[in-house]
Tab-separated table of C-alpha atoms in Angstrom:
chain	number	residue	atom	x	y	z
A	1	MET	CA	-31.828	-1.198	-71.095
A	2	SER	CA	-33.449	0.413	-68.110
A	3	MET	CA	-36.663	-0.872	-66.648
A	4	LYS	CA	-38.400	2.418	-67.411
A	5	ARG	CA	-37.737	2.150	-71.143
A	6	PHE	CA	-38.639	-1.505	-71.141
A	7	GLY	CA	-41.959	-0.673	-69.490
A	8	LYS	CA	-42.779	1.997	-72.047
A	9	ALA	CA	-41.981	-0.360	-74.911
A	10	ALA	CA	-44.107	-3.108	-73.422
A	11	TYR	CA	-46.977	-0.666	-72.949
A	12	ARG	CA	-46.872	0.438	-76.586
A	13	ILE	CA	-46.642	-3.122	-77.858
A	14	ALA	CA	-49.637	-4.084	-75.747
A	15	ASN	CA	-51.644	-1.156	-77.086
A	16	GLU	CA	-50.805	-2.096	-80.656
A	17	LEU	CA	-51.773	-5.717	-80.094
A	18	VAL	CA	-55.046	-4.714	-78.527
A	19	ALA	CA	-55.761	-2.253	-81.328
A	20	ARG	CA	-55.092	-4.729	-84.138
A	21	SER	CA	-56.968	-7.480	-82.390
A	22	GLY	CA	-59.878	-5.161	-81.871
A	23	ARG	CA	-60.302	-4.636	-85.646
A	24	ALA	CA	-61.549	-8.164	-85.989
A	25	GLY	CA	-65.280	-8.556	-85.751
A	26	ILE	CA	-65.340	-10.957	-82.844
A	27	PHE	CA	-63.007	-8.804	-80.772
A	28	GLN	CA	-65.057	-5.697	-81.448
A	29	ARG	CA	-68.076	-7.457	-80.057
A	30	LEU	CA	-66.377	-9.090	-77.036
A	31	LEU	CA	-64.029	-6.352	-75.809
A	32	PRO	CA	-66.738	-3.854	-74.767
A	33	ARG	CA	-68.370	-6.567	-72.676
A	34	ILE	CA	-65.103	-7.861	-71.039
A	35	PHE	CA	-63.452	-4.461	-70.442
A	36	PRO	CA	-66.244	-1.919	-70.568
A	37	ALA	CA	-64.442	0.849	-68.652
A	38	THR	CA	-61.144	0.494	-70.498
A	39	TYR	CA	-62.807	0.207	-73.864
A	40	ASN	CA	-64.892	3.332	-73.284
A	41	LEU	CA	-61.848	5.346	-72.156
A	42	GLY	CA	-59.460	4.799	-74.996
A	43	ILE	CA	-59.612	1.672	-77.078
A	44	HIS	CA	-61.994	3.121	-79.616
A	45	VAL	CA	-59.615	6.064	-79.995
A	46	VAL	CA	-56.635	3.798	-80.452
A	47	LEU	CA	-58.429	1.996	-83.192
A	48	LYS	CA	-58.517	5.197	-85.208
A	49	ARG	CA	-54.817	5.915	-84.796
A	50	ALA	CA	-52.171	5.128	-87.321
A	51	PRO	CA	-50.351	1.810	-87.146
A	52	PHE	CA	-47.439	1.421	-84.745
A	53	PRO	CA	-44.349	3.155	-86.246
A	54	ARG	CA	-41.712	0.835	-87.638
A	55	GLN	CA	-38.801	2.868	-86.287
A	56	ASN	CA	-40.009	2.371	-82.713
A	57	ALA	CA	-40.060	-1.376	-83.172
A	58	LEU	CA	-36.525	-1.291	-84.544
A	59	ARG	CA	-35.431	0.876	-81.639
A	60	ILE	CA	-36.838	-1.612	-79.127
A	61	ALA	CA	-35.119	-4.488	-80.919
A	62	ARG	CA	-31.765	-2.701	-80.891
A	63	LEU	CA	-32.028	-1.915	-77.157
A	64	ALA	CA	-32.982	-5.478	-76.324
A	65	THR	CA	-30.084	-6.839	-78.376
A	66	ARG	CA	-27.591	-4.410	-76.872
A	67	HIS	CA	-28.393	-5.194	-73.243
A	68	GLY	CA	-29.285	-8.821	-73.586
A	69	ARG	CA	-31.846	-8.700	-70.793
A	70	LEU	CA	-34.726	-9.645	-73.074
A	71	PHE	CA	-32.955	-12.784	-74.304
A	72	ARG	CA	-31.441	-13.640	-70.878
A	73	PRO	CA	-34.167	-12.811	-68.362
A	74	PHE	CA	-32.301	-14.515	-65.441
A	75	SER	CA	-29.038	-12.608	-65.881
A	76	SER	CA	-30.050	-10.024	-63.267
A	77	VAL	CA	-30.779	-12.766	-60.736
A	78	ILE	CA	-27.338	-14.300	-61.314
A	79	ILE	CA	-25.633	-10.948	-60.843
A	80	GLU	CA	-27.466	-10.318	-57.575
A	81	ARG	CA	-26.559	-13.778	-56.305
A	82	HIS	CA	-22.867	-13.077	-56.861
A	83	ARG	CA	-23.212	-9.798	-55.029
A	84	PHE	CA	-24.746	-11.481	-52.000
A	85	GLN	CA	-22.052	-14.142	-51.971
A	86	ASN	CA	-19.394	-11.445	-51.819
A	87	ARG	CA	-19.066	-10.538	-48.106
A	88	ASP	CA	-17.738	-7.030	-48.701
A	89	ASP	CA	-20.563	-6.150	-51.092
A	90	TRP	CA	-23.078	-7.565	-48.628
A	91	ARG	CA	-21.739	-5.394	-45.803
A	92	ARG	CA	-21.799	-2.284	-47.954
A	93	LYS	CA	-25.321	-3.054	-49.129
A	94	PHE	CA	-26.763	-3.207	-45.608
A	95	GLU	CA	-24.441	-0.687	-43.937
A	96	PRO	CA	-27.202	1.901	-43.306
A	97	ILE	CA	-29.442	-0.565	-41.457
A	98	ARG	CA	-26.909	-2.963	-39.974
A	99	LYS	CA	-26.283	-2.665	-36.228
A	100	GLU	CA	-22.892	-3.811	-35.090
A	101	GLN	CA	-23.125	-6.352	-32.303
A	102	PRO	CA	-21.021	-5.558	-29.211
A	103	ARG	CA	-18.047	-7.812	-28.722
A	104	SER	CA	-18.091	-10.107	-25.726
A	105	ILE	CA	-15.573	-8.891	-23.114
A	106	ASP	CA	-14.289	-11.065	-20.309
A	107	LEU	CA	-15.025	-8.939	-17.242
A	108	VAL	CA	-12.566	-10.797	-15.023
A	109	GLU	CA	-9.721	-10.331	-17.495
A	110	ARG	CA	-10.603	-6.655	-17.842
A	111	ILE	CA	-10.461	-6.153	-14.068
A	112	LYS	CA	-7.122	-7.954	-13.896
A	113	GLN	CA	-5.778	-5.709	-16.619
A	114	ILE	CA	-6.904	-2.559	-14.813
A	115	PHE	CA	-5.415	-3.625	-11.490
A	116	GLY	CA	-2.256	-4.957	-13.107
A	117	ASN	CA	-1.531	-1.649	-14.854
A	118	SER	CA	-2.123	0.491	-11.770
A	119	VAL	CA	0.841	1.449	-9.593
A	120	ARG	CA	-1.451	1.631	-6.609
A	121	TYR	CA	-2.389	-2.044	-6.829
A	122	ASN	CA	0.725	-3.371	-8.563
A	123	GLU	CA	3.831	-1.837	-7.076
A	124	ASP	CA	6.026	-4.212	-9.032
A	125	LEU	CA	5.714	-1.730	-11.897
A	126	LYS	CA	8.151	0.417	-9.924
A	127	SER	CA	10.131	-2.267	-8.152
A	128	SER	CA	13.481	-1.546	-6.519
A	129	GLU	CA	16.006	-3.205	-4.247
A	130	TRP	CA	15.547	-2.626	-0.542
A	131	PRO	CA	18.548	-2.602	1.831
A	132	ASN	CA	18.835	-5.247	4.537
A	133	ARG	CA	20.585	-3.158	7.196
A	134	ILE	CA	18.828	-1.166	9.884
A	135	ASP	CA	21.282	1.726	9.478
A	136	SER	CA	19.926	2.255	5.956
A	137	TYR	CA	16.572	3.409	7.342
A	138	GLU	CA	15.567	6.494	9.271
A	139	PHE	CA	12.789	6.051	11.816
A	140	GLY	CA	9.908	8.468	12.165
A	141	GLU	CA	6.995	8.564	14.567
A	142	PHE	CA	5.664	5.704	16.634
A	143	LEU	CA	2.536	4.199	15.104
A	144	GLY	CA	1.481	1.376	17.381
A	145	GLN	CA	2.470	-1.801	19.153
A	146	GLY	CA	1.200	-5.209	20.116
A	147	CYS	CA	2.349	-8.110	22.211
A	148	ASN	CA	5.119	-9.117	19.825
A	149	ALA	CA	6.176	-6.000	17.922
A	150	ALA	CA	6.231	-2.220	17.672
A	151	VAL	CA	5.676	-0.303	14.466
A	152	TYR	CA	7.348	2.937	13.362
A	153	SER	CA	7.141	5.029	10.241
A	154	ALA	CA	10.381	5.072	8.283
A	155	LYS	CA	12.194	6.074	5.123
A	156	LEU	CA	15.508	5.377	3.469
A	157	SER	CA	18.378	7.251	5.084
A	158	ASN	CA	19.901	10.191	3.182
A	159	SER	CA	17.347	9.942	0.418
A	160	ASP	CA	15.098	12.738	-0.765
A	161	VAL	CA	13.759	10.661	-3.646
A	162	GLU	CA	10.143	9.575	-3.378
A	163	LEU	CA	9.941	5.799	-2.943
A	164	PRO	CA	8.044	3.662	-5.453
A	165	ASN	CA	5.016	3.320	-3.214
A	166	SER	CA	5.014	6.773	-1.649
A	167	LYS	CA	2.505	8.143	-4.107
A	168	TYR	CA	-0.291	6.170	-2.528
A	169	SER	CA	1.122	5.418	0.939
A	170	ILE	CA	-0.452	7.610	3.587
A	171	GLY	CA	-0.222	5.951	6.968
A	172	PHE	CA	-0.006	2.831	9.099
A	173	ASN	CA	-1.754	1.820	12.283
A	174	GLU	CA	-1.048	-1.741	13.300
A	175	VAL	CA	-1.379	-4.810	15.490
A	176	THR	CA	-3.673	-5.117	18.494
A	177	ASP	CA	-3.527	-2.304	21.038
A	178	ILE	CA	-3.429	1.200	19.583
A	179	LEU	CA	-2.247	3.556	22.282
A	180	ALA	CA	-3.769	6.731	20.876
A	181	GLU	CA	-5.935	7.761	17.971
A	182	VAL	CA	-3.795	8.765	15.024
A	183	PRO	CA	-5.109	11.800	13.137
A	184	PRO	CA	-4.983	11.962	9.339
A	185	LEU	CA	-1.445	12.546	8.106
A	186	SER	CA	-0.457	15.518	5.982
A	187	LYS	CA	0.948	15.296	2.495
A	188	VAL	CA	4.399	16.203	3.809
A	189	THR	CA	4.375	13.288	6.248
A	190	GLN	CA	3.172	10.925	3.553
A	191	LYS	CA	6.119	11.682	1.310
A	192	LYS	CA	8.650	11.885	4.103
A	193	PHE	CA	7.963	8.524	5.754
A	194	PRO	CA	6.263	6.228	3.233
A	195	LEU	CA	7.386	2.984	4.908
A	196	ALA	CA	6.482	1.123	8.087
A	197	ILE	CA	9.064	-0.964	9.943
A	198	LYS	CA	7.888	-3.632	12.320
A	199	LEU	CA	10.426	-4.134	15.117
A	200	MET	CA	9.919	-7.626	16.506
A	201	PHE	CA	10.333	-8.178	20.255
A	202	ASN	CA	13.137	-10.616	21.031
A	203	PHE	CA	12.636	-12.064	24.499
A	204	GLU	CA	15.655	-14.356	24.180
A	205	HIS	CA	18.591	-11.967	24.200
A	206	ASP	CA	20.618	-14.519	26.090
A	207	ARG	CA	20.889	-16.738	22.996
A	208	ASP	CA	23.601	-16.327	20.416
A	209	GLY	CA	23.023	-16.504	16.701
A	210	ASP	CA	19.954	-15.600	14.687
A	211	LEU	CA	18.563	-19.022	13.789
A	212	HIS	CA	16.078	-18.926	16.666
A	213	LEU	CA	14.844	-15.533	15.440
A	214	TRP	CA	14.036	-16.857	11.977
A	215	SER	CA	12.351	-19.983	13.324
A	216	SER	CA	10.245	-18.187	15.956
A	217	MET	CA	9.351	-15.062	13.944
A	218	GLY	CA	9.327	-16.416	10.420
A	219	ASN	CA	5.536	-16.663	10.339
A	220	GLU	CA	5.481	-12.891	9.878
A	221	LEU	CA	6.848	-13.481	6.386
A	222	ALA	CA	3.959	-15.641	5.182
A	223	PRO	CA	2.819	-12.935	2.681
A	224	TYR	CA	6.404	-12.362	1.465
A	225	PRO	CA	7.073	-14.444	-1.692
A	226	ASN	CA	10.864	-14.257	-1.255
A	227	ALA	CA	10.567	-15.834	2.196
A	228	ALA	CA	10.834	-19.309	0.663
A	229	LYS	CA	14.497	-18.669	-0.199
A	230	LEU	CA	15.113	-16.572	2.891
A	231	LEU	CA	13.898	-19.250	5.320
A	232	LYS	CA	15.156	-22.301	3.469
A	233	GLY	CA	16.656	-24.667	6.029
A	234	ARG	CA	15.530	-22.438	8.914
A	235	MET	CA	11.817	-23.164	9.333
A	236	GLY	CA	11.230	-26.732	8.236
A	237	ASN	CA	8.144	-27.059	6.012
A	238	PHE	CA	7.223	-23.371	5.971
A	239	GLN	CA	5.363	-22.477	2.749
A	240	PRO	CA	4.720	-18.736	2.203
A	241	LEU	CA	2.427	-17.296	-0.432
A	242	PRO	CA	3.890	-17.818	-3.912
A	243	ALA	CA	2.964	-14.355	-5.189
A	244	LYS	CA	1.768	-10.969	-4.056
A	245	HIS	CA	-1.894	-10.088	-3.851
A	246	PRO	CA	-3.504	-6.610	-3.815
A	247	ASN	CA	-5.532	-7.517	-0.713
A	248	VAL	CA	-2.627	-8.913	1.324
A	249	VAL	CA	-0.144	-6.653	3.100
A	250	ARG	CA	2.876	-5.736	0.981
A	251	ILE	CA	6.209	-6.678	2.576
A	252	GLN	CA	9.238	-5.096	0.913
A	253	THR	CA	11.973	-6.967	2.756
A	254	ALA	CA	12.879	-8.597	6.071
A	255	PHE	CA	16.215	-9.068	7.814
A	256	VAL	CA	17.897	-9.726	11.163
A	257	ASP	CA	20.158	-7.007	12.523
A	258	SER	CA	21.340	-5.522	15.792
A	259	LEU	CA	18.643	-4.179	18.086
A	260	LYS	CA	18.075	-0.460	17.629
A	261	VAL	CA	16.985	1.172	20.890
A	262	LEU	CA	14.787	4.117	19.979
A	263	PRO	CA	14.222	7.102	22.306
A	264	ASP	CA	10.751	5.979	23.412
A	265	ALA	CA	11.599	2.277	23.704
A	266	ILE	CA	12.238	2.258	27.451
A	267	GLU	CA	8.917	3.951	28.083
A	268	ARG	CA	6.782	1.917	25.690
A	269	TYR	CA	8.194	-1.635	25.788
A	270	PRO	CA	10.917	-1.966	28.469
A	271	ASP	CA	10.406	-5.719	28.907
A	272	ALA	CA	11.333	-6.357	25.283
A	273	LEU	CA	14.754	-4.708	25.614
A	274	HIS	CA	17.963	-6.465	26.510
A	275	THR	CA	18.187	-4.229	29.590
A	276	ALA	CA	15.306	-6.057	31.293
A	277	ARG	CA	16.080	-7.088	34.868
A	278	TRP	CA	15.639	-10.869	34.415
A	279	TYR	CA	18.497	-11.320	31.952
A	280	GLU	CA	21.518	-12.829	33.707
A	281	SER	CA	23.656	-13.035	30.598
A	282	ILE	CA	23.292	-11.070	27.405
A	283	ALA	CA	24.583	-12.000	23.985
A	284	SER	CA	27.501	-9.961	22.751
A	285	GLN	CA	25.356	-8.237	20.158
A	286	PRO	CA	21.579	-8.388	20.782
A	287	LYS	CA	19.633	-8.832	17.565
A	288	THR	CA	16.065	-8.918	16.396
A	289	MET	CA	14.046	-9.166	13.198
A	290	TYR	CA	12.848	-6.167	11.199
A	291	VAL	CA	10.031	-6.340	8.674
A	292	VAL	CA	9.858	-3.469	6.171
A	293	MET	CA	6.344	-2.959	4.836
A	294	ARG	CA	4.353	-0.532	2.823
A	295	ARG	CA	2.695	2.040	5.012
A	296	TYR	CA	-1.090	2.118	4.978
A	297	ARG	CA	-3.359	4.868	6.152
A	298	GLN	CA	-5.668	3.362	8.737
A	299	THR	CA	-6.977	0.212	10.357
A	300	LEU	CA	-10.492	-0.988	9.757
A	301	HIS	CA	-11.202	-0.440	13.459
A	302	ASP	CA	-10.384	3.271	13.226
A	303	TYR	CA	-12.105	3.645	9.866
A	304	VAL	CA	-15.405	2.367	11.245
A	305	TRP	CA	-15.328	4.942	14.032
A	306	THR	CA	-14.291	7.913	11.885
A	307	HIS	CA	-16.106	7.441	8.560
A	308	HIS	CA	-19.679	7.065	7.427
A	309	ARG	CA	-20.185	4.139	5.089
A	310	ASN	CA	-22.847	3.422	2.535
A	311	TYR	CA	-24.148	0.172	1.152
A	312	TRP	CA	-21.891	0.069	-1.907
A	313	THR	CA	-18.709	0.876	-0.004
A	314	GLY	CA	-19.439	-1.927	2.435
A	315	ARG	CA	-20.050	-4.386	-0.389
A	316	VAL	CA	-16.774	-3.595	-2.133
A	317	MET	CA	-14.793	-3.771	1.108
A	318	MET	CA	-16.385	-7.106	1.975
A	319	ALA	CA	-15.595	-8.386	-1.514
A	320	GLN	CA	-11.940	-7.416	-1.073
A	321	LEU	CA	-11.809	-9.222	2.267
A	322	LEU	CA	-13.293	-12.358	0.721
A	323	GLU	CA	-10.842	-12.137	-2.180
A	324	ALA	CA	-7.944	-12.117	0.284
A	325	CYS	CA	-9.391	-15.008	2.312
A	326	THR	CA	-9.960	-17.030	-0.855
A	327	TYR	CA	-6.384	-16.444	-1.957
A	328	LEU	CA	-5.027	-17.511	1.444
A	329	HIS	CA	-7.220	-20.611	1.509
A	330	GLN	CA	-6.186	-21.539	-2.015
A	331	HIS	CA	-2.546	-21.714	-0.892
A	332	LYS	CA	-3.336	-23.264	2.516
A	333	VAL	CA	-2.319	-20.265	4.599
A	334	SER	CA	-4.361	-19.425	7.694
A	335	GLN	CA	-3.935	-15.988	9.280
A	336	ARG	CA	-5.436	-17.131	12.633
A	337	ASP	CA	-5.701	-13.622	14.107
A	338	MET	CA	-8.420	-11.984	12.039
A	339	LYS	CA	-9.785	-8.800	13.603
A	340	SER	CA	-10.405	-5.198	12.645
A	341	ASP	CA	-7.019	-4.027	13.983
A	342	ASN	CA	-5.231	-6.385	11.596
A	343	ILE	CA	-7.108	-5.202	8.516
A	344	LEU	CA	-5.507	-2.129	6.958
A	345	LEU	CA	-7.018	0.384	4.556
A	346	GLU	CA	-5.504	2.642	1.937
A	347	TYR	CA	-7.313	5.575	0.308
A	348	ASP	CA	-6.536	9.064	-0.938
A	349	PHE	CA	-9.853	10.812	-0.296
A	350	ASP	CA	-12.460	10.287	2.387
A	351	ASP	CA	-15.282	9.709	-0.093
A	352	GLU	CA	-13.580	6.964	-2.103
A	353	ILE	CA	-13.713	3.226	-1.530
A	354	PRO	CA	-10.574	2.106	0.344
A	355	GLN	CA	-8.226	-0.642	-0.700
A	356	LEU	CA	-8.340	-3.355	1.959
A	357	VAL	CA	-5.468	-5.653	2.956
A	358	ILE	CA	-4.995	-8.351	5.596
A	359	ALA	CA	-1.920	-7.838	7.795
A	360	ASP	CA	-0.118	-9.305	10.833
A	361	PHE	CA	0.699	-12.926	10.030
A	362	GLY	CA	2.609	-13.558	13.259
A	363	CYS	CA	0.139	-16.296	14.262
A	364	ALA	CA	-0.238	-17.720	10.768
A	365	LEU	CA	-0.176	-21.372	9.801
A	366	ALA	CA	1.660	-21.787	6.503
A	367	CYS	CA	2.958	-25.325	6.134
A	368	ASP	CA	0.913	-26.530	3.137
A	369	ASN	CA	-1.281	-28.561	5.481
A	370	TRP	CA	-4.373	-27.728	7.524
A	371	GLN	CA	-3.667	-30.336	10.216
A	372	VAL	CA	-1.642	-29.852	13.413
A	373	SER	CA	-0.654	-32.862	15.511
A	374	TYR	CA	-1.883	-32.252	19.096
A	375	GLU	CA	-0.748	-35.243	21.109
A	376	SER	CA	0.055	-33.367	24.346
A	377	ASP	CA	-0.316	-29.990	26.015
A	378	ASP	CA	3.270	-29.210	25.120
A	379	VAL	CA	2.207	-28.702	21.500
A	380	SER	CA	1.152	-25.153	20.696
A	381	LEU	CA	-1.933	-24.817	18.534
A	382	GLY	CA	-0.918	-21.299	17.610
A	383	GLY	CA	-3.186	-18.456	16.697
A	384	ASN	CA	-4.971	-15.989	18.921
A	385	THR	CA	-6.613	-17.887	21.777
A	386	LYS	CA	-9.506	-15.400	21.911
A	387	THR	CA	-10.427	-15.810	18.258
A	388	ARG	CA	-10.067	-19.563	17.899
A	389	ALA	CA	-12.843	-21.583	16.366
A	390	PRO	CA	-14.948	-23.568	18.881
A	391	GLU	CA	-13.678	-26.927	17.633
A	392	ILE	CA	-10.080	-25.745	18.162
A	393	ALA	CA	-10.669	-24.078	21.525
A	394	THR	CA	-12.411	-27.151	23.015
A	395	VAL	CA	-10.116	-29.851	21.640
A	396	THR	CA	-8.271	-32.112	24.084
A	397	PRO	CA	-4.831	-33.561	23.339
A	398	GLY	CA	-4.530	-37.225	22.563
A	399	ARG	CA	-3.298	-39.798	20.179
A	400	ASN	CA	-4.034	-39.139	16.505
A	401	VAL	CA	-5.578	-35.764	17.382
């Protein structure tokens, strides 16, 4: 029985009760005084009407019996309670007004996922084996040199296939003294020479074997995770980084091979060649170490002089630098030659924020310990003498120092 019909029935029953009660003498005298307005409007008319029809009363009784609401007035409340206890019914009931709360997202995990799925920041997605012979590489243009190495662009010999990192590799400008300003490289050059090979200077060509090369130049491999196996038994307690990091230079491979004398070698670094005048005896086959790296576009030093920077670009670049320093400190690796020429940048367009990496670990300390025993002047403290911390630069050798 609907509420509308129930209301009509109740209204008629109330009218009938009022009408029959009003026929009594006392009610006829009291009702006009208690309800004057209502009595004047219709009660005296109702009194003249015919009695309430019997068929309407039977109809109301049948409806009440059929639906059971009149005999069980709390049945509707019970039904509604079950509906609210049912979660699905509750959601459907309030769907028009319910606002879905946003799910909590771990921002750090989201950033890791983005960087981990990007080839630009995770080259392991397109990993490949790199040859360990110098004849397998073709050298390109000279990029720069420092006191201990020269850097050339390179690619795999007899290979027209784009290397895994050539999509985002644009250039490289390395170490300490850049001889000339390198202009932006064209797309053809980017695809043709996507690698950078660091040719280490061997000033001990009169020594046979390659053990001294690994022990004296192995610090360059501090950011190379495979260096732990490569230098096992060759560098004592050397502990390289356990994994790659997007803000640390990417080293593809490193090996010792015969010295390759390039056409401009005599002009650029004659003292590092085995033809130098002070060598009395030369090993049968002069060798040196080669470090194959990803090629980056520019150094931070050149970027500062050639690009305008805004506040947000500077913040992101500083954050990347701090991320790299935190990662190095976490694994007790000190670069010890931090300067703008040893910070490399990678970007595709001039208006985008570059990817920043720390490079040149030739002076690094990576022995899982921050302390160096300095008992005499014969002990080398390592690092760049011009960028040493004051407490290191002013220390005097002694016992337990």
